[in-house]
CSV table of C-alpha atoms in Angstrom, one decimal:
chain,number,residue,atom,x,y,z
A,6,MET,CA,21.7,3.6,-37.8
A,7,HIS,CA,22.1,2.7,-34.1
A,8,GLN,CA,24.0,3.9,-31.0
A,9,ARG,CA,25.8,2.4,-27.9
A,10,THR,CA,27.5,4.0,-25.2
A,11,LEU,CA,29.5,2.9,-22.0
A,12,ILE,CA,29.6,6.6,-20.6
A,13,GLN,CA,27.9,6.1,-17.2
A,14,ASP,CA,30.3,3.1,-16.3
A,15,TYR,CA,33.6,4.3,-17.8
A,16,PRO,CA,36.1,5.4,-15.1
A,17,HIS,CA,37.9,8.2,-16.7
A,18,ARG,CA,40.3,10.7,-15.1
A,19,MET,CA,42.8,13.1,-16.7
A,20,GLY,CA,46.2,11.9,-17.1
A,21,GLY,CA,49.8,13.2,-17.9
A,22,HIS,CA,50.3,10.9,-20.8
A,23,CYS,CA,47.7,9.6,-23.4
A,24,GLY,CA,49.0,6.1,-23.4
A,25,SER,CA,49.4,5.4,-19.7
A,26,GLY,CA,46.2,7.4,-18.9
A,27,ALA,CA,44.3,5.3,-21.3
A,28,MET,CA,45.7,1.9,-20.1
A,29,ARG,CA,45.0,3.1,-16.4
A,30,ASP,CA,41.3,3.7,-17.3
A,31,LEU,CA,41.2,0.3,-19.2
A,32,LEU,CA,42.6,-1.5,-16.2
A,33,HIS,CA,40.2,0.0,-13.9
A,34,TRP,CA,37.3,-0.7,-16.3
A,35,HIS,CA,38.4,-4.4,-16.3
A,36,GLY,CA,38.6,-4.5,-12.6
A,37,LEU,CA,42.4,-5.1,-12.7
A,38,GLY,CA,44.9,-4.2,-10.0
A,39,TRP,CA,47.0,-5.1,-7.1
A,40,ASP,CA,45.6,-3.1,-4.2
A,41,GLY,CA,42.9,-1.4,-6.1
A,42,PRO,CA,43.1,0.4,-9.6
A,43,PRO,CA,46.4,1.3,-10.4
A,44,ASP,CA,47.6,5.0,-10.7
A,45,GLU,CA,48.9,6.3,-14.0
A,46,GLY,CA,52.7,6.2,-12.9
A,47,LEU,CA,52.5,2.4,-12.0
A,48,VAL,CA,50.9,1.8,-15.3
A,49,PHE,CA,53.7,3.6,-17.2
A,50,ALA,CA,56.4,2.0,-15.2
A,51,LEU,CA,55.1,-1.5,-15.8
A,52,GLY,CA,54.8,-0.9,-19.5
A,53,GLY,CA,58.7,-1.0,-19.8
A,54,ALA,CA,58.5,1.8,-22.5
A,55,LEU,CA,61.1,4.3,-21.0
A,56,GLY,CA,63.1,5.5,-23.9
A,57,LEU,CA,64.6,8.4,-25.7
A,58,SER,CA,64.6,9.7,-29.2
A,59,TYR,CA,66.1,13.1,-30.3
A,60,LEU,CA,65.9,14.5,-33.7
A,61,ARG,CA,66.7,18.0,-35.3
A,62,SER,CA,65.9,18.6,-38.9
A,63,SER,CA,64.8,21.4,-41.0
A,64,ASP,CA,62.3,19.2,-42.5
A,65,LEU,CA,60.4,18.9,-39.2
A,66,VAL,CA,57.9,21.6,-37.9
A,67,PRO,CA,58.9,22.5,-35.3
A,68,PRO,CA,62.6,21.6,-36.3
A,69,LEU,CA,63.2,19.5,-33.2
A,70,TYR,CA,61.5,16.4,-31.8
A,71,LEU,CA,62.2,14.8,-28.5
A,72,VAL,CA,60.3,11.9,-27.0
A,73,GLY,CA,61.0,9.9,-23.6
A,74,ARG,CA,59.1,6.7,-24.4
A,75,GLY,CA,59.4,3.8,-26.9
A,76,ALA,CA,57.0,2.8,-29.6
A,77,ASP,CA,55.4,-0.4,-28.2
A,78,PHE,CA,53.9,0.4,-24.8
A,79,GLU,CA,50.3,-0.2,-25.9
A,80,VAL,CA,51.4,-3.8,-26.7
A,81,ASP,CA,53.9,-4.5,-24.3
A,82,LEU,CA,52.0,-3.5,-21.0
A,83,PRO,CA,48.9,-5.9,-21.8
A,84,VAL,CA,51.1,-8.7,-22.8
A,85,ARG,CA,53.4,-8.3,-19.7
A,86,LEU,CA,50.3,-8.4,-17.6
A,87,GLY,CA,49.3,-11.7,-19.4
A,88,GLY,CA,46.9,-10.4,-22.1
A,89,LEU,CA,46.8,-10.5,-25.8
A,90,VAL,CA,46.9,-7.7,-28.3
A,91,GLN,CA,45.9,-7.4,-32.0
A,92,VAL,CA,47.2,-4.3,-33.7
A,93,LEU,CA,44.6,-3.6,-36.7
A,94,THR,CA,45.5,-1.2,-39.4
A,95,THR,CA,43.8,-0.5,-42.6
A,96,ASP,CA,43.5,2.4,-45.2
A,97,ASP,CA,39.7,1.6,-45.6
A,98,PRO,CA,37.8,4.0,-43.2
A,99,ASP,CA,34.8,1.7,-43.2
A,100,GLU,CA,36.8,-1.3,-42.1
A,101,GLY,CA,38.6,0.9,-39.5
A,102,TRP,CA,35.2,2.0,-38.1
A,103,SER,CA,33.7,-1.4,-38.1
A,104,TRP,CA,36.5,-2.5,-35.6
A,105,VAL,CA,35.6,0.4,-33.2
A,106,ARG,CA,31.9,-0.1,-33.6
A,107,ASP,CA,32.2,-4.0,-33.0
A,108,GLU,CA,34.2,-3.4,-29.9
A,109,VAL,CA,31.7,-0.9,-28.3
A,110,ASP,CA,28.8,-3.0,-29.4
A,111,ALA,CA,30.4,-5.9,-27.5
A,112,GLY,CA,30.5,-3.7,-24.3
A,113,ARG,CA,34.3,-2.9,-24.6
A,114,PRO,CA,36.0,0.4,-24.9
A,115,SER,CA,38.2,0.7,-28.0
A,116,LEU,CA,41.7,2.0,-27.9
A,117,VAL,CA,42.7,3.9,-31.3
A,118,TRP,CA,45.1,6.3,-32.6
A,119,GLY,CA,44.1,9.9,-33.6
A,120,ASP,CA,46.0,12.8,-34.9
A,121,ILE,CA,45.7,15.7,-32.4
A,122,SER,CA,45.2,18.3,-35.0
A,123,GLU,CA,42.0,16.7,-36.4
A,124,LEU,CA,40.4,16.3,-32.8
A,125,PRO,CA,38.3,19.5,-32.6
A,126,TYR,CA,38.2,19.5,-28.8
A,127,LEU,CA,42.0,19.9,-28.6
A,128,ARG,CA,42.0,23.1,-30.7
A,129,VAL,CA,45.6,22.7,-31.9
A,130,GLN,CA,47.3,23.1,-35.3
A,131,LEU,CA,50.4,20.9,-34.6
A,132,GLN,CA,50.1,17.5,-36.1
A,133,MET,CA,51.0,14.5,-34.3
A,134,SER,CA,49.4,11.2,-35.4
A,135,ARG,CA,50.3,8.8,-32.6
A,136,HIS,CA,47.9,10.1,-29.9
A,137,ASP,CA,45.9,7.4,-27.9
A,138,ILE,CA,42.3,8.0,-27.3
A,139,VAL,CA,39.5,5.7,-26.3
A,140,VAL,CA,36.1,5.4,-28.0
A,141,ILE,CA,33.4,4.5,-25.4
A,142,GLY,CA,30.4,5.0,-27.5
A,143,TYR,CA,28.8,6.4,-30.8
A,144,ASP,CA,25.5,7.6,-32.1
A,145,GLU,CA,25.2,7.1,-35.8
A,146,ALA,CA,21.9,9.0,-35.9
A,147,THR,CA,23.8,12.3,-34.9
A,148,ASN,CA,27.2,11.1,-36.4
A,149,VAL,CA,29.1,11.4,-33.2
A,150,ALA,CA,31.5,9.4,-31.3
A,151,PHE,CA,32.1,9.6,-27.7
A,152,VAL,CA,35.7,9.9,-26.8
A,153,VAL,CA,37.8,9.9,-23.7
A,154,ASP,CA,41.3,11.6,-23.9
A,155,ASN,CA,43.8,12.1,-21.1
A,156,ASP,CA,43.9,15.8,-21.9
A,157,ARG,CA,40.2,16.5,-21.0
A,158,ALA,CA,38.2,15.7,-17.9
A,159,GLU,CA,35.0,15.2,-19.6
A,160,VAL,CA,33.8,12.8,-22.3
A,161,GLN,CA,34.0,14.5,-25.7
A,162,GLU,CA,31.6,14.3,-28.6
A,163,VAL,CA,33.6,14.0,-31.9
A,164,PRO,CA,31.9,14.2,-35.3
A,165,LEU,CA,32.3,10.8,-37.0
A,166,GLU,CA,33.9,12.6,-40.1
A,167,ALA,CA,36.4,14.4,-37.8
A,168,LEU,CA,37.3,11.0,-36.1
A,169,ALA,CA,37.8,9.4,-39.4
A,170,ARG,CA,40.1,12.2,-40.5
A,171,ALA,CA,42.1,11.8,-37.2
A,172,ARG,CA,42.4,8.2,-37.9
A,173,ALA,CA,43.5,8.6,-41.5
A,174,SER,CA,46.2,11.0,-40.8
A,175,VAL,CA,49.6,10.8,-42.7
A,176,ALA,CA,51.3,13.3,-40.4
A,177,PHE,CA,54.5,12.8,-38.4
A,178,PRO,CA,55.7,10.5,-37.0
A,179,GLN,CA,53.7,7.9,-39.0
A,180,PRO,CA,50.5,7.4,-40.7
A,181,THR,CA,47.7,6.5,-38.3
A,182,ARG,CA,46.0,3.9,-40.7
A,183,HIS,CA,43.0,3.6,-38.5
A,184,CYS,CA,45.1,1.9,-35.9
A,185,THR,CA,43.1,0.0,-33.4
A,186,TYR,CA,44.3,-2.0,-30.4
A,187,ARG,CA,42.1,-5.0,-29.9
A,188,ILE,CA,43.1,-6.1,-26.3
A,189,THR,CA,42.0,-9.3,-24.3
A,190,TRP,CA,42.8,-8.6,-20.8
A,191,PRO,CA,43.7,-11.4,-18.4
A,192,ARG,CA,41.2,-12.4,-15.7
A,193,SER,CA,43.8,-11.7,-12.9
A,194,LEU,CA,47.3,-10.1,-12.8
A,195,PRO,CA,50.6,-11.8,-12.2
A,196,ALA,CA,52.9,-10.9,-9.2
A,197,ILE,CA,53.9,-7.4,-9.3
A,198,GLU,CA,57.5,-8.3,-8.6
A,199,ARG,CA,57.7,-10.5,-11.8
A,200,VAL,CA,55.9,-7.8,-13.9
A,201,ALA,CA,58.1,-4.9,-12.6
A,202,ALA,CA,61.3,-6.8,-13.0
A,203,GLY,CA,60.6,-7.4,-16.6
A,204,ALA,CA,59.4,-3.8,-17.2
A,205,PHE,CA,62.5,-2.3,-15.5
A,206,SER,CA,64.9,-4.6,-17.4
A,207,GLN,CA,63.2,-3.7,-20.8
A,208,SER,CA,63.4,0.1,-20.1
A,209,ALA,CA,67.1,-0.4,-19.4
A,210,VAL,CA,67.7,-2.2,-22.7
A,211,ASN,CA,65.6,0.6,-24.5
A,212,MET,CA,68.1,3.1,-23.1
A,213,ARG,CA,71.4,1.2,-23.2
A,214,ASP,CA,71.1,-0.9,-26.3
A,215,PRO,CA,68.0,0.2,-28.4
A,216,SER,CA,67.6,-2.5,-31.1
A,217,GLN,CA,64.8,-1.0,-33.2
A,218,HIS,CA,63.5,2.6,-34.0
A,219,GLY,CA,61.2,4.1,-31.4
A,220,ILE,CA,58.3,6.5,-32.4
A,221,ALA,CA,60.6,8.7,-34.6
A,222,ASP,CA,63.3,7.5,-37.0
A,223,PRO,CA,66.6,9.2,-36.3
A,224,THR,CA,68.1,8.3,-39.7
A,225,THR,CA,65.8,10.9,-41.3
A,226,ALA,CA,67.2,13.8,-39.4
A,227,ALA,CA,70.3,15.9,-39.7
A,228,VAL,CA,70.9,15.1,-36.0
A,229,GLY,CA,69.3,12.2,-34.4
A,230,ALA,CA,70.0,9.2,-32.0
A,231,GLU,CA,68.2,6.9,-29.5
A,232,GLY,CA,68.7,5.8,-26.0
A,233,LEU,CA,71.7,7.1,-24.1
A,234,ALA,CA,73.3,8.1,-27.3
A,235,ALA,CA,70.3,10.4,-27.7
A,236,VAL,CA,70.9,12.3,-24.6
A,237,ALA,CA,74.5,12.7,-25.4
A,238,GLU,CA,73.6,14.0,-28.9
A,239,LEU,CA,71.1,16.5,-27.4
A,240,ALA,CA,73.7,17.8,-24.7
A,241,ASP,CA,76.3,18.2,-27.6
A,242,ASP,CA,73.9,19.8,-30.0
A,243,VAL,CA,72.6,22.4,-27.7
A,244,GLU,CA,76.3,23.5,-27.3
A,245,THR,CA,76.2,24.6,-30.8
A,246,TRP,CA,72.9,26.5,-30.8
A,247,GLY,CA,74.6,29.8,-29.8
A,248,ASP,CA,75.6,30.3,-33.4
A,249,LEU,CA,72.1,30.4,-34.6
A,250,PRO,CA,70.0,33.4,-35.5
A,251,ASP,CA,67.7,34.6,-32.7
A,252,ASP,CA,64.5,33.6,-34.4
A,253,GLU,CA,65.7,30.0,-35.0
A,254,LEU,CA,67.1,29.9,-31.5
A,255,GLU,CA,63.7,31.0,-30.0
A,256,ILE,CA,61.9,28.3,-31.7
A,257,LEU,CA,64.4,25.6,-30.5
A,258,LEU,CA,64.3,26.6,-27.0
A,259,PHE,CA,60.5,26.9,-26.9
A,260,SER,CA,60.1,23.5,-28.7
A,261,LEU,CA,62.6,21.7,-26.3
A,262,GLY,CA,60.7,23.1,-23.3
A,263,ALA,CA,57.4,22.0,-24.6
A,264,PHE,CA,58.6,18.5,-25.6
A,265,ILE,CA,59.9,18.0,-22.0
A,266,GLU,CA,57.1,19.3,-20.0
A,267,LYS,CA,53.8,19.9,-22.1
A,268,ALA,CA,53.8,17.2,-24.9
A,269,GLY,CA,51.9,14.5,-22.9
A,270,THR,CA,55.0,13.5,-20.9
A,271,GLY,CA,53.6,13.8,-17.3
A,272,GLY,CA,56.5,16.3,-16.9
A,273,GLY,CA,60.3,15.6,-16.8
A,274,LEU,CA,60.0,13.7,-20.1
A,275,PHE,CA,58.1,10.8,-18.6
A,276,ARG,CA,60.7,10.3,-15.8
A,277,ARG,CA,58.4,11.7,-13.4
A,278,LEU,CA,55.6,9.1,-14.2
A,279,LEU,CA,58.4,6.5,-13.8
A,280,ALA,CA,59.4,7.9,-10.4
A,281,ASP,CA,55.7,7.6,-9.2
A,282,GLY,CA,55.3,4.2,-10.5
A,283,CYS,CA,58.6,3.0,-8.9
A,284,ALA,CA,57.5,4.5,-5.7
A,285,ASP,CA,54.3,2.4,-5.8
A,286,VAL,CA,56.1,-0.8,-6.7
A,287,ALA,CA,58.5,-0.2,-3.8
A,288,ARG,CA,55.5,0.3,-1.5
A,289,LEU,CA,53.8,-2.8,-2.7
A,290,THR,CA,56.9,-5.0,-2.6
A,291,GLY,CA,59.0,-3.6,0.0
A,292,ASP,CA,62.0,-3.8,-2.3
A,293,PRO,CA,64.9,-1.2,-1.2
A,294,ALA,CA,66.4,-1.2,-4.8
A,295,THR,CA,63.2,-0.1,-6.2
A,296,ALA,CA,62.8,2.7,-3.7
A,297,GLU,CA,66.2,3.9,-4.6
A,298,LEU,CA,65.0,3.6,-8.4
A,299,ALA,CA,62.2,5.9,-7.6
A,300,VAL,CA,64.7,8.4,-6.1
A,301,ALA,CA,67.0,8.2,-9.3
A,302,ALA,CA,63.9,8.6,-11.5
A,303,ALA,CA,62.7,11.7,-9.6
A,304,ARG,CA,66.3,13.2,-9.9
A,305,CYS,CA,66.5,12.5,-13.7
A,306,ALA,CA,62.9,14.1,-14.0
A,307,GLN,CA,63.9,17.2,-12.0
A,308,THR,CA,67.1,17.6,-14.2
A,309,TRP,CA,64.9,17.5,-17.5
A,310,THR,CA,62.3,19.9,-15.9
A,311,ALA,CA,65.1,22.5,-14.9
A,312,THR,CA,66.4,22.2,-18.6
A,313,ALA,CA,62.9,23.0,-19.9
A,314,ARG,CA,62.3,25.8,-17.5
A,315,ALA,CA,65.6,27.4,-18.4
A,316,ALA,CA,64.7,27.1,-22.0
A,317,ILE,CA,61.4,29.1,-21.8
A,318,GLN,CA,62.4,31.8,-19.4
A,319,ARG,CA,61.6,34.6,-21.7
A,320,GLU,CA,62.7,37.4,-19.3
A,321,ALA,CA,66.3,36.3,-19.7
A,322,PRO,CA,68.3,37.5,-22.7
A,323,ILE,CA,68.2,34.7,-25.3
A,324,ARG,CA,72.0,34.2,-25.3
A,325,ALA,CA,71.9,33.9,-21.5
A,326,ARG,CA,69.2,31.2,-21.8
A,327,VAL,CA,70.9,29.1,-24.3
A,328,ASP,CA,74.0,29.1,-22.0
A,329,THR,CA,71.9,28.0,-19.1
A,330,VAL,CA,70.2,25.4,-21.1
A,331,ALA,CA,73.5,24.0,-22.5
A,332,SER,CA,74.8,23.8,-18.7
A,333,MET,CA,71.7,22.1,-17.6
A,334,ALA,CA,71.7,19.7,-20.6
A,335,SER,CA,75.3,18.8,-19.9
A,336,GLN,CA,74.2,17.1,-16.7
A,337,LEU,CA,71.7,15.0,-18.4
A,338,PRO,CA,73.9,12.1,-19.7
A,339,GLU,CA,75.1,11.5,-16.1
A,340,VAL,CA,71.6,11.3,-14.6
A,341,GLU,CA,70.3,9.1,-17.4
A,342,LEU,CA,73.1,6.8,-17.0
A,343,ARG,CA,72.5,6.5,-13.2
A,344,LEU,CA,68.8,5.9,-13.9
A,345,VAL,CA,69.6,3.1,-16.3
A,346,GLU,CA,72.0,1.5,-13.7
A,347,SER,CA,69.3,1.8,-11.1
A,348,LEU,CA,66.7,0.1,-13.4
A,349,GLU,CA,69.1,-2.8,-13.8
A,350,ARG,CA,69.6,-3.2,-10.0
A,351,ALA,CA,65.9,-3.0,-9.3
A,352,ALA,CA,65.2,-5.7,-11.9
A,353,ARG,CA,67.8,-8.0,-10.5
A,354,SER,CA,66.5,-7.4,-6.9
A,355,LEU,CA,62.9,-8.1,-7.8
A,356,ASN,CA,63.8,-11.1,-9.8
A,357,THR,CA,65.5,-12.5,-6.5
A,358,THR,CA,62.3,-11.6,-4.6
A,359,ASP,CA,59.9,-13.2,-7.0
A,360,ARG,CA,60.4,-16.9,-6.2
């Protein structure tokens, strides 16, 4: 039995999104940045992970799922920055724990998945398996791991048994299988113009022509799509909600609001994080097309937020609420298309700059 902790040195701050919050901390830990440690919005924007998946199915609890990022952020960001990533999975809990312990013993924080329902400090019943946390220490004598999470300001002590359950979950959207990201970070970062151009281009492709399934598989749902097709599907689907019983409608409206604003999105279904990151890229590069992209992303985020607020406005009659939500959602396909076009223009502009 032994212990190892990196608690005193680890630069943790709360974040809006588990993945970009964790990556921001890891970049800071490794001393990487352009004009100092990057903020979370910049990290998200440079991951090239903007996306959209919409599902509605009676097999889901709640019966709706909406996510505004793609599946590969945790791999794509380090690789785009010049690093290497091994994605380790196993059904053997001892093997899975050995990967984490070996990383911490070597003085490196370990990025892993954990089901939110099995992490005692979150106190939630909703299962969601793909939640990024960072293990920065452990004490096998007291059977605890020391975990940082974007949703908590303080380091959390998690019983090893609870961590093992969180890492062995078979909940939606996919089994965690003790997933561990073994990342080798570069010694220095490439030019931000090149990194941002690649990220913006990838995000545009994710939306315009998604070539593989994202975090959730839309083929398993009664209603489902990805990318720009998903926002059109959502807008059309909401138009039909008025025919549903009040109790079903209340669940759908509450879930829609939660997935846009509360489900680790940073607000505005990740578009607000993108806007903040694009503003940072524009500041660092002086690129006018990226400054315009930041405005387009902020406008898109605000439209999503307005849709969410209309959905959860409990003082309004439920039928009036669904009419307002449908009206707001009808604007989303246009602002999403404008966002994609802005991503493409900024990518072209930055590629011209980076020579």
